[in-house]
Short mmCIF file of C-alpha atoms in Angstrom, two decimals:
data_model
loop_
_atom_site.label_atom_id
_atom_site.label_comp_id
_atom_site.label_asym_id
_atom_site.label_seq_id
_atom_site.Cartn_x
_atom_site.Cartn_y
_atom_site.Cartn_z
CA MET A 1 89.47 112.44 70.06
CA ALA A 2 88.79 108.82 69.03
CA TYR A 3 86.95 106.57 71.55
CA PHE A 4 89.62 103.85 71.33
CA ARG A 5 92.95 103.35 69.62
CA VAL A 6 92.72 102.70 65.86
CA LEU A 7 94.20 99.26 65.57
CA SER A 8 93.88 98.56 61.78
CA ALA A 9 97.63 98.05 61.45
CA GLN A 10 97.90 95.72 64.43
CA LEU A 11 94.90 93.72 63.31
CA ALA A 12 96.34 93.17 59.84
CA GLN A 13 99.51 92.06 61.30
CA LEU A 14 97.67 89.58 63.54
CA GLN A 15 95.48 88.45 60.66
CA ALA A 16 98.71 87.67 58.67
CA LEU A 17 99.81 85.08 61.16
CA LEU A 18 96.43 83.14 61.00
CA VAL A 19 96.30 79.93 58.99
CA ARG A 20 93.12 77.83 58.57
CA GLU A 21 95.04 74.54 59.01
CA GLU A 22 96.91 75.50 62.24
CA SER A 23 95.86 75.07 66.00
CA TRP A 24 96.54 77.78 68.54
CA ALA A 25 97.01 77.73 72.17
CA ILE A 26 96.61 80.90 74.29
CA LEU A 27 98.57 80.39 77.47
CA ILE A 28 97.84 82.18 80.61
CA THR A 29 98.65 82.37 84.37
CA ALA A 30 95.03 82.43 85.28
CA ASP A 31 93.47 85.37 87.00
CA PRO A 32 90.59 87.53 85.91
CA ASP A 33 92.43 89.76 83.52
CA ALA A 34 94.13 86.93 81.87
CA LEU A 35 90.93 84.77 81.55
CA ALA A 36 88.98 87.50 80.04
CA SER A 37 91.69 88.58 77.68
CA ALA A 38 92.23 85.01 76.30
CA MET A 39 88.50 84.88 75.76
CA ALA A 40 88.57 87.90 73.63
CA LEU A 41 91.56 86.81 71.62
CA GLN A 42 90.03 83.49 71.03
CA ARG A 43 86.96 85.28 69.70
CA ILE A 44 89.09 87.36 67.23
CA ILE A 45 91.05 84.55 65.74
CA ARG A 46 88.81 81.50 66.17
CA SER A 47 87.18 81.74 62.86
CA LYS A 48 90.36 81.99 60.97
CA VAL A 49 92.08 78.99 62.39
CA LYS A 50 91.51 75.22 62.95
CA SER A 51 91.12 75.49 66.64
CA VAL A 52 92.01 77.76 69.72
CA THR A 53 92.61 76.23 73.20
CA ILE A 54 92.94 78.47 76.27
CA ALA A 55 95.33 76.86 78.60
CA ARG A 56 96.26 77.69 82.19
CA THR A 57 99.77 76.98 83.83
CA ASN A 58 98.50 77.44 87.28
CA GLU A 59 95.96 75.72 89.63
CA ILE A 60 92.81 77.82 90.28
CA THR A 61 91.65 77.78 93.81
CA ARG A 62 90.28 81.25 94.52
CA PRO A 63 86.57 81.40 94.87
CA ASP A 64 85.98 84.37 92.67
CA ASN A 65 88.06 82.96 89.79
CA LEU A 66 86.27 79.62 90.13
CA ALA A 67 82.91 81.54 90.05
CA MET A 68 84.04 83.61 87.03
CA ILE A 69 84.89 80.41 85.16
CA ARG A 70 81.69 78.66 86.24
CA TYR A 71 79.25 81.53 85.51
CA LEU A 72 80.86 82.82 82.23
CA ASN A 73 81.46 79.41 80.82
CA ILE A 74 85.16 80.02 80.18
CA PRO A 75 86.60 76.97 78.16
CA VAL A 76 89.96 76.79 80.14
CA VAL A 77 92.07 73.71 80.36
CA LYS A 78 95.20 72.80 82.32
CA TRP A 79 98.22 73.16 80.16
CA ARG A 80 100.39 69.90 79.82
CA PRO A 81 103.63 69.81 77.92
CA SER A 82 102.22 66.81 76.02
CA MET A 83 99.74 69.20 74.31
CA LYS A 84 102.58 70.91 72.49
CA LYS A 85 102.73 68.34 69.63
CA LYS A 86 99.35 69.18 68.61
CA ILE A 87 99.79 72.93 68.54
CA GLN A 88 101.31 75.06 65.81
CA ARG A 89 100.99 78.56 67.13
CA PHE A 90 101.25 79.98 70.71
CA ALA A 91 99.77 83.18 72.06
CA LEU A 92 100.46 84.80 75.43
CA VAL A 93 98.25 87.32 77.22
CA ASP A 94 98.59 89.22 80.53
CA SER A 95 102.13 87.94 80.73
CA GLN A 96 105.66 87.66 79.11
CA ALA A 97 107.74 84.64 78.51
CA HIS A 98 110.13 85.41 81.26
CA HIS A 99 107.18 85.39 83.86
CA ASN A 100 106.75 81.79 84.36
CA PRO A 101 109.08 78.55 83.90
CA ALA A 102 106.19 76.84 82.22
CA PHE A 103 106.64 79.20 79.22
CA ALA A 104 110.24 78.21 78.75
CA GLY A 105 110.94 76.40 75.44
CA LEU A 106 107.77 77.71 73.65
CA GLU A 107 108.06 80.01 70.70
CA PHE A 108 105.20 82.55 70.84
CA SER A 109 103.74 84.24 67.87
CA VAL A 110 101.62 86.66 69.86
CA VAL A 111 102.29 88.51 73.12
CA ILE A 112 99.83 91.11 74.49
CA ASP A 113 100.52 92.42 77.87
CA HIS A 114 100.37 95.42 80.19
CA HIS A 115 103.25 94.52 82.59
CA PRO A 116 106.59 96.48 82.31
CA LYS A 117 108.88 95.41 79.46
CA THR A 118 111.82 93.16 80.23
CA ASP A 119 115.33 93.75 79.20
CA ASP A 120 115.30 90.31 77.43
CA PRO A 121 111.99 90.55 75.53
CA CYS A 122 110.84 87.40 73.46
CA SER A 123 110.97 87.38 69.76
CA ALA A 124 107.20 86.98 68.99
CA PRO A 125 106.51 88.46 65.67
CA PHE A 126 103.38 90.21 67.05
CA GLN A 127 103.76 92.16 70.29
CA ASP A 128 101.77 94.79 72.05
CA ILE A 129 103.09 95.63 75.57
CA ARG A 130 101.52 98.66 77.16
CA PRO A 131 102.58 99.26 80.80
CA ASP A 132 100.62 102.44 80.84
CA TYR A 133 97.32 100.51 80.78
CA GLY A 134 95.51 99.44 83.73
CA SER A 135 94.52 95.82 82.26
CA VAL A 136 95.03 93.70 79.23
CA SER A 137 91.07 93.48 79.26
CA THR A 138 91.00 97.10 78.14
CA MET A 139 93.42 96.47 75.33
CA MET A 140 91.40 93.58 74.14
CA THR A 141 88.23 95.61 74.25
CA GLU A 142 90.10 97.87 71.94
CA TYR A 143 90.86 95.06 69.59
CA LEU A 144 87.25 93.92 69.60
CA TYR A 145 86.11 97.37 68.94
CA SER A 146 88.46 97.93 66.02
CA ALA A 147 87.66 94.57 64.54
CA GLY A 148 84.01 95.45 64.63
CA ILE A 149 83.10 92.63 66.96
CA ARG A 150 80.36 93.33 69.45
CA PRO A 151 81.21 91.36 72.65
CA ALA A 152 78.49 88.92 73.67
CA ARG A 153 77.04 88.98 77.17
CA LEU A 154 79.56 86.53 78.69
CA LEU A 155 82.55 87.93 77.06
CA ALA A 156 81.72 91.68 77.86
CA THR A 157 81.13 90.57 81.64
CA ALA A 158 84.36 88.93 81.76
CA LEU A 159 86.22 91.79 80.26
CA GLN A 160 84.63 94.10 82.76
CA TYR A 161 85.61 91.90 85.75
CA GLY A 162 89.18 91.84 84.24
CA ILE A 163 89.31 95.55 84.21
CA ARG A 164 87.85 95.88 87.73
CA THR A 165 90.28 93.38 89.42
CA ASP A 166 93.47 94.77 87.77
CA THR A 167 92.59 98.41 88.47
CA ALA A 168 91.31 97.51 92.10
CA THR A 169 87.95 98.98 91.02
CA PHE A 170 89.51 101.87 89.37
CA GLY A 171 91.71 102.84 92.46
CA ARG A 172 95.08 101.46 91.13
CA GLY A 173 96.90 102.29 87.83
CA CYS A 174 93.52 103.25 86.24
CA THR A 175 93.62 105.33 83.06
CA ASP A 176 90.86 107.10 81.05
CA VAL A 177 90.95 104.39 78.55
CA ASP A 178 90.22 101.77 81.13
CA LEU A 179 87.12 103.80 82.22
CA ARG A 180 86.02 104.22 78.72
CA ALA A 181 86.40 100.48 78.02
CA TYR A 182 84.35 99.56 81.07
CA HIS A 183 81.64 102.02 80.13
CA TYR A 184 81.51 100.66 76.50
CA LEU A 185 81.37 96.97 77.92
CA SER A 186 78.52 97.92 80.37
CA ARG A 187 76.24 98.12 77.41
CA PHE A 188 76.69 94.51 76.81
CA GLY A 189 77.48 92.91 80.09
CA ASP A 190 75.31 91.19 82.81
CA ALA A 191 75.20 93.00 86.09
CA THR A 192 73.49 90.05 87.82
CA LEU A 193 76.37 87.63 86.90
CA MET A 194 78.92 90.38 87.95
CA ASN A 195 77.51 90.61 91.32
CA ARG A 196 77.48 86.86 91.88
CA ILE A 197 81.09 86.75 90.91
CA LEU A 198 81.93 89.74 93.16
CA ARG A 199 80.25 88.12 96.13
CA SER A 200 82.29 84.89 95.86
CA GLU A 201 85.50 86.16 97.73
CA TYR A 202 86.17 83.70 100.49
CA MET A 203 86.25 80.01 101.32
CA PRO A 204 85.04 78.86 104.76
CA GLU A 205 88.27 76.97 105.40
CA TRP A 206 90.24 80.30 104.91
CA LEU A 207 88.74 81.97 108.08
CA PRO A 208 91.33 80.57 110.44
CA TYR A 209 94.11 82.29 108.22
CA PHE A 210 92.49 85.65 108.83
CA SER A 211 92.61 84.86 112.64
CA ARG A 212 96.40 84.09 112.29
CA ALA A 213 97.04 87.25 110.28
CA PHE A 214 95.38 89.54 113.01
CA GLU A 215 97.73 87.82 115.78
CA THR A 216 100.85 88.23 113.78
CA LEU A 217 100.32 91.64 112.22
CA ARG A 218 103.10 94.02 113.35
CA PRO A 219 105.12 97.07 112.04
CA CYS A 220 107.85 96.65 109.48
CA GLY A 221 109.58 99.91 109.12
CA ARG A 222 106.75 102.04 107.74
CA GLY A 223 104.81 99.21 106.63
CA SER A 224 103.24 96.12 108.21
CA TYR A 225 104.17 92.58 108.30
CA VAL A 226 102.00 89.42 108.60
CA TRP A 227 103.18 85.74 108.97
CA LEU A 228 100.83 83.03 108.12
CA GLY A 229 103.24 80.02 108.24
CA LYS A 230 102.38 77.07 106.15
CA VAL A 231 99.34 77.59 103.77
CA ASP A 232 97.58 75.24 101.39
CA SER A 233 97.93 77.74 98.60
CA SER A 234 99.74 80.86 97.74
CA ASP A 235 96.26 82.38 96.81
CA ILE A 236 95.51 82.72 100.52
CA LEU A 237 98.41 85.10 100.98
CA VAL A 238 96.89 87.18 98.05
CA VAL A 239 93.38 87.11 99.67
CA VAL A 240 94.70 88.18 103.09
CA ALA A 241 96.96 90.78 101.47
CA ASP A 242 93.98 92.34 99.59
CA PHE A 243 91.92 92.39 102.77
CA PHE A 244 94.58 94.61 104.53
CA LEU A 245 94.23 97.08 101.57
CA LYS A 246 91.01 98.09 103.17
CA VAL A 247 92.36 98.82 106.67
CA HIS A 248 92.82 102.52 107.07
CA GLY A 249 96.29 103.78 108.05
CA LEU A 250 98.30 100.95 106.57
CA ARG A 251 100.73 102.23 104.15
CA TRP A 252 101.80 98.84 102.83
CA VAL A 253 101.66 95.23 104.03
CA ALA A 254 103.70 92.16 103.38
CA VAL A 255 101.95 88.90 103.88
CA CYS A 256 104.24 85.88 104.16
CA GLY A 257 103.96 82.17 104.21
CA VAL A 258 105.24 78.70 103.01
CA SER A 259 103.54 76.90 100.23
CA ALA A 260 104.56 73.94 98.11
CA GLY A 261 108.15 74.13 99.39
CA ARG A 262 108.54 77.95 98.70
CA VAL A 263 108.66 80.99 100.91
CA ILE A 264 106.33 83.51 99.45
CA VAL A 265 105.75 87.16 100.14
CA VAL A 266 102.75 89.04 98.68
CA PHE A 267 102.92 92.79 98.86
CA ARG A 268 100.03 95.23 98.65
CA GLY A 269 100.09 99.08 99.26
CA GLY A 270 97.14 101.37 99.45
CA TYR A 271 99.12 104.73 99.58
CA GLY A 272 102.47 106.23 100.02
CA LYS A 273 105.67 106.57 97.97
CA MET A 274 107.06 103.00 98.44
CA ASP A 275 107.57 101.18 95.30
CA LEU A 276 106.68 97.66 96.38
CA GLY A 277 107.92 96.16 92.90
CA ALA A 278 111.24 97.51 93.62
CA VAL A 279 111.21 96.11 97.36
CA ALA A 280 110.05 92.65 96.12
CA SER A 281 113.00 92.37 93.76
CA CYS A 282 115.44 92.81 96.70
CA VAL A 283 113.94 90.49 99.37
CA PHE A 284 115.57 87.36 98.56
CA PRO A 285 119.10 88.37 97.13
CA GLY A 286 120.85 85.44 95.77
CA ILE A 287 118.28 82.74 96.53
CA GLY A 288 115.14 83.79 94.84
CA GLY A 289 113.46 86.61 92.92
CA GLY A 290 110.47 89.05 92.89
CA GLY A 291 109.00 92.13 91.22
CA GLY A 292 105.70 93.67 90.25
CA HIS A 293 103.97 96.97 90.21
CA LYS A 294 104.40 99.91 92.62
CA THR A 295 101.34 98.99 94.76
CA MET A 296 101.33 95.15 94.40
CA ALA A 297 104.16 92.81 94.08
CA ARG A 298 105.44 89.47 95.01
CA ALA A 299 108.69 87.73 96.03
CA GLU A 300 109.48 84.09 96.53
CA ALA A 301 112.41 81.47 97.10
CA ALA A 302 112.67 77.81 97.41
CA LEU A 303 112.69 76.71 101.11
CA VAL A 304 115.72 74.52 100.57
CA ASP A 305 117.84 77.67 99.47
CA VAL A 306 117.08 79.39 102.76
CA PRO A 307 120.22 79.09 104.92
CA VAL A 308 119.78 76.11 107.30
CA GLU A 309 120.43 78.15 110.52
CA ALA A 310 117.54 80.40 109.41
CA ARG A 311 114.95 77.79 108.95
CA SER A 312 114.19 77.31 112.55
CA GLY A 313 113.33 81.08 112.84
CA LEU A 314 111.91 81.40 109.38
CA GLU A 315 109.28 84.10 110.43
CA GLU A 316 112.03 86.52 111.87
CA TYR A 317 114.32 85.74 109.05
CA VAL A 318 111.91 86.80 106.42
CA PHE A 319 110.91 89.80 108.56
CA GLN A 320 114.50 91.13 108.50
CA LEU A 321 114.82 90.59 104.83
CA ILE A 322 111.72 92.62 104.16
CA TYR A 323 112.65 95.29 106.55
CA THR A 324 116.04 95.71 105.24
CA ALA A 325 114.83 95.77 101.49
CA ALA A 326 112.20 98.34 102.31
CA GLU A 327 114.48 100.58 104.30
CA LYS A 328 117.03 100.46 101.46
CA ARG A 329 114.53 101.57 98.88
CA ARG A 330 112.98 104.23 101.19
CA ARG A 331 116.60 105.81 101.52
CA GLN A 332 117.07 105.47 97.69
CA GLN A 333 113.78 107.26 97.15
CA ALA A 334 114.56 109.88 99.65
CA ALA A 335 118.18 110.57 97.97
CA SER A 336 116.50 110.65 94.46
CA HIS A 337 114.15 113.42 95.62
CA GLY A 338 116.92 115.43 97.28
CA GLU A 339 115.54 114.89 100.62
CA LYS A 340 117.66 114.79 103.77
CA LYS A 341 118.99 111.27 104.14
CA ALA A 342 117.30 109.44 107.07
CA ALA A 343 119.23 108.25 110.06
CA PRO A 344 119.59 104.59 110.41
CA GLU A 345 116.71 102.97 112.35
CA GLU A 346 116.87 100.07 114.61
CA SER A 347 116.10 96.79 112.95
CA GLY A 348 113.92 93.90 113.66
CA THR A 349 111.49 93.20 116.44
CA GLU A 350 112.90 95.58 119.00
CA GLU A 351 112.50 98.49 116.51
CA ALA A 352 108.90 97.38 115.85
CA ARG A 353 108.14 97.33 119.69
CA ARG A 354 109.86 100.50 120.26
CA ARG A 355 107.76 102.29 117.75
CA THR A 356 104.48 100.77 118.83
CA ALA A 357 105.16 101.62 122.46
CA LYS A 358 106.05 105.23 121.54
CA ALA A 359 102.88 105.65 119.47
CA ALA A 360 100.77 104.17 122.36
CA GLY A 361 102.38 106.63 124.94
CA GLU A 362 101.91 109.54 122.77
CA LYS A 363 98.18 108.65 122.11
CA LYS A 364 97.53 108.14 125.85
CA SER A 365 99.26 111.51 126.70
CA ALA A 366 97.26 113.41 124.18
CA GLN A 367 93.91 111.79 125.43
CA THR A 368 94.78 112.86 128.95
CA LYS A 369 95.37 116.35 128.13
CA GLY A 370 92.13 116.47 125.87
CA ALA A 371 94.20 117.66 122.94
CA ALA A 372 92.22 119.14 120.24
CA GLU A 373 94.17 117.46 117.51
CA ASP A 374 93.12 114.07 118.60
CA ALA A 375 91.00 112.97 115.53
CA VAL A 376 87.73 111.35 116.08
CA PRO A 377 87.58 108.23 113.65
CA LEU A 378 85.39 108.65 110.71
CA PRO A 379 82.68 105.93 109.98
CA GLU A 380 83.87 103.65 107.41
CA ALA A 381 82.21 104.29 103.94
CA PRO A 382 80.92 101.04 102.31
CA ALA A 383 83.45 99.86 99.76
CA GLU A 384 83.29 97.34 96.92
CA PRO A 385 85.22 94.32 97.27
CA LEU A 386 88.68 94.40 96.00
CA GLU A 387 89.93 91.56 93.56
CA SER A 388 93.47 90.80 92.57
CA ASP A 389 95.44 88.50 90.20
CA VAL A 390 96.12 84.97 91.13
CA GLN A 391 99.80 84.76 91.09
CA ALA A 392 101.55 81.97 89.56
#
């Protein structure tokens, strides 16, 4: 079996689009996988065209992403519509045209992605979309390998980090080819730089948000709900949600808040059957949108589109929407597996309190009786940090 895919035909198709007199822009919603993938594509095409610019459509505020750009010298600039007149060709990596309003009106020549395909795909002449891959960084490693390009130290480290973050250090959506790509890149990457990036997880000013998260954490059906209120950036929601992935016993968590006039929900799941992407798509019916993978997803809506009467109790309003969407999805999954249809549960805060009180009573009773089945908590095993995408 070949170490990687043989991409001779794809590379020939890509090379056919390259014209010496043309300038290219690689657009990304900046996160580690997108940044690394854009670096790799730039390396492949830069000698065949006039210039290649990596342009981000989002603000970068997460410390790990800022550290990645700084330590790996990634030449990324902020995308401005005025740049369009100087660019002849556009490429898109780790995303698709419908993922971001900033991509509207642009005609892409290249789209390389690993997210699920849409029913309304773009008309790019070169497209490579592989939802079965854990990261686009893995795909770009294959392209470099097939092109006979040995990745330099900084590029190899970037691709390694891109693979780590999008597979949650090989714990989410990871395949054999992701592992092979990471192993191959380890020959050329810089472990010291990787560790410096991995240790750049939190900003000091974010710590109060964690305190608020612990105070507002409560059950939401079979998952958990956190309300952070107004936040400076939606990246904070992502960081807090990723933190809760490390908490034993949480099936999934929805971390919610308001940023830049939008109500945003970031979903993360460590285990269980719940498809969080499907839940996210149903949270804001008629006023917003959402989607994502089974274990990580996002939903959002403009605050002005939230019913006026709900704005004074926004925390509870969003809780009810998430609870309803999650329970609906749970029953759909149960029905699709031929399981007995679950009886309707009480909804909202009272249901959460009832479940919590019942669990506490059962635990106290079991402790009093000295029941043998009461499990002794195991010591936590040291875990490497989990990084995720910055979401636009």
